[in-house]
């Protein structure tokens, strides 16, 4: 159920950003989500539809980009992508992995309407 609190936080952030730009409506929110986060974009969309009612984010679409899990193996030194379900080194099978990426969660860009015109704002980290 952690998508609900994430969506609340996200919505709050997006509305503030959009209002700072005098946007009249939020059209699209593009997210980057690391696969280790276990966040389901469809859930975020669902909660967003629910929470954004009556706000400038009503009807906004979530577009999510899934970011791969990258690790460094402390045993053999291999650096590469793994699936979140097999947290072991694909080269030597070692379990001593350093996570390099895969825990990201941020807004890549946001498309808003400003006085009826489309505008795209980018790169606002949530954390
Ligand atoms: Zn290894």
XYZ file of C-alpha atoms and ligand atoms in Angstrom:
128
model
C 0.000 0.000 0.000
C 2.979 2.330 -0.014
C 1.903 3.663 -3.409
C -0.789 5.692 -1.659
C 1.601 7.736 0.447
C 3.982 8.043 -2.503
C 1.161 9.360 -4.651
C 0.074 11.837 -1.990
C 3.618 13.142 -1.788
C 3.952 13.196 -5.568
C 0.676 15.002 -6.112
C 1.506 17.594 -3.506
C 4.892 18.196 -5.102
C 3.501 18.406 -8.643
C 0.742 20.823 -7.725
C 3.209 23.110 -5.980
C 5.567 22.989 -8.986
C 2.738 23.605 -11.422
C 1.344 26.503 -9.412
C 4.802 28.053 -9.212
C 4.726 28.110 -13.010
C 1.188 29.504 -13.093
C -0.027 26.346 -14.738
C -3.744 25.914 -15.082
C -3.635 22.153 -15.380
C -1.225 19.230 -15.131
C -1.370 17.014 -18.191
C 1.363 14.398 -17.795
C 3.727 13.411 -15.005
C 6.735 11.405 -16.161
C 8.376 9.350 -13.469
C 11.588 7.356 -13.304
C 11.290 4.394 -10.993
C 14.106 2.058 -10.051
C 13.070 -1.585 -10.207
C 14.130 -2.206 -6.616
C 11.446 0.186 -5.456
C 8.724 -2.284 -6.300
C 6.403 0.563 -7.205
C 3.566 -0.281 -9.570
C 2.872 2.673 -11.888
C -0.720 1.546 -12.433
C -1.327 1.887 -8.695
C 0.049 5.396 -8.730
C -2.267 6.260 -11.598
C -5.205 4.806 -9.701
C -4.466 6.768 -6.547
C -3.722 9.880 -8.528
C -7.118 9.696 -10.202
C -8.654 9.401 -6.757
C -6.630 12.081 -4.959
C -6.454 14.669 -7.716
C -10.182 15.151 -8.046
C -10.984 18.850 -7.946
C -7.319 19.907 -8.208
C -5.333 21.136 -11.205
C -3.915 17.624 -11.469
C -7.279 16.078 -12.182
C -7.032 13.833 -15.240
C -3.224 13.885 -15.274
C -1.536 10.868 -16.811
C 1.352 9.008 -15.250
C 4.097 7.870 -17.594
C 6.649 5.723 -15.844
C 10.080 4.732 -16.994
C 11.538 1.698 -15.303
C 15.216 1.989 -14.375
C 17.339 -1.168 -14.243
C 19.078 -2.512 -11.163
C 22.838 -2.140 -11.477
C 25.258 -3.795 -9.111
C 28.930 -4.233 -8.479
C 30.004 -7.680 -7.305
C 32.467 -7.484 -4.428
C 33.664 -11.023 -5.138
C 34.583 -10.840 -8.814
C 34.346 -7.135 -9.524
C 31.734 -7.498 -12.226
C 29.491 -4.525 -12.811
C 26.194 -5.034 -14.531
C 22.426 -5.140 -14.581
C 20.474 -7.792 -12.738
C 16.800 -8.500 -12.312
C 15.331 -7.502 -8.943
C 14.262 -11.115 -8.380
C 17.750 -12.589 -8.591
C 19.979 -10.623 -6.311
C 23.141 -12.524 -7.042
C 26.070 -11.932 -9.352
C 25.309 -13.297 -12.844
C 29.012 -13.968 -13.324
C 30.130 -15.805 -10.173
C 26.864 -16.237 -8.267
C 28.225 -14.182 -5.382
C 25.789 -12.512 -3.021
C 28.044 -9.716 -1.908
C 26.636 -7.054 -4.156
C 26.883 -3.329 -3.962
C 23.769 -1.690 -5.377
C 24.794 1.040 -7.786
C 21.328 1.981 -8.961
C 17.758 0.751 -8.954
C 16.358 2.604 -5.950
C 15.580 5.816 -7.801
C 12.285 7.558 -7.699
C 11.976 10.965 -9.238
C 9.946 13.104 -11.571
C 11.644 13.214 -14.942
C 9.406 15.881 -16.335
C 5.953 17.260 -16.106
C 3.719 18.557 -18.851
C 1.393 21.338 -17.833
C -0.952 23.804 -19.438
C -0.184 27.446 -18.885
C -3.055 29.627 -20.075
C -4.051 26.914 -22.477
C -0.546 26.418 -23.865
C 1.451 23.275 -23.307
C 4.695 23.544 -21.469
C 7.134 20.969 -20.215
C 9.053 21.369 -16.996
C 11.816 18.954 -16.165
C 13.880 17.314 -13.545
C 12.530 17.839 -10.108
C 13.847 15.332 -7.635
C 11.505 14.215 -4.901
C 14.234 13.375 -2.469
Zn 30.615 -11.913 -9.054
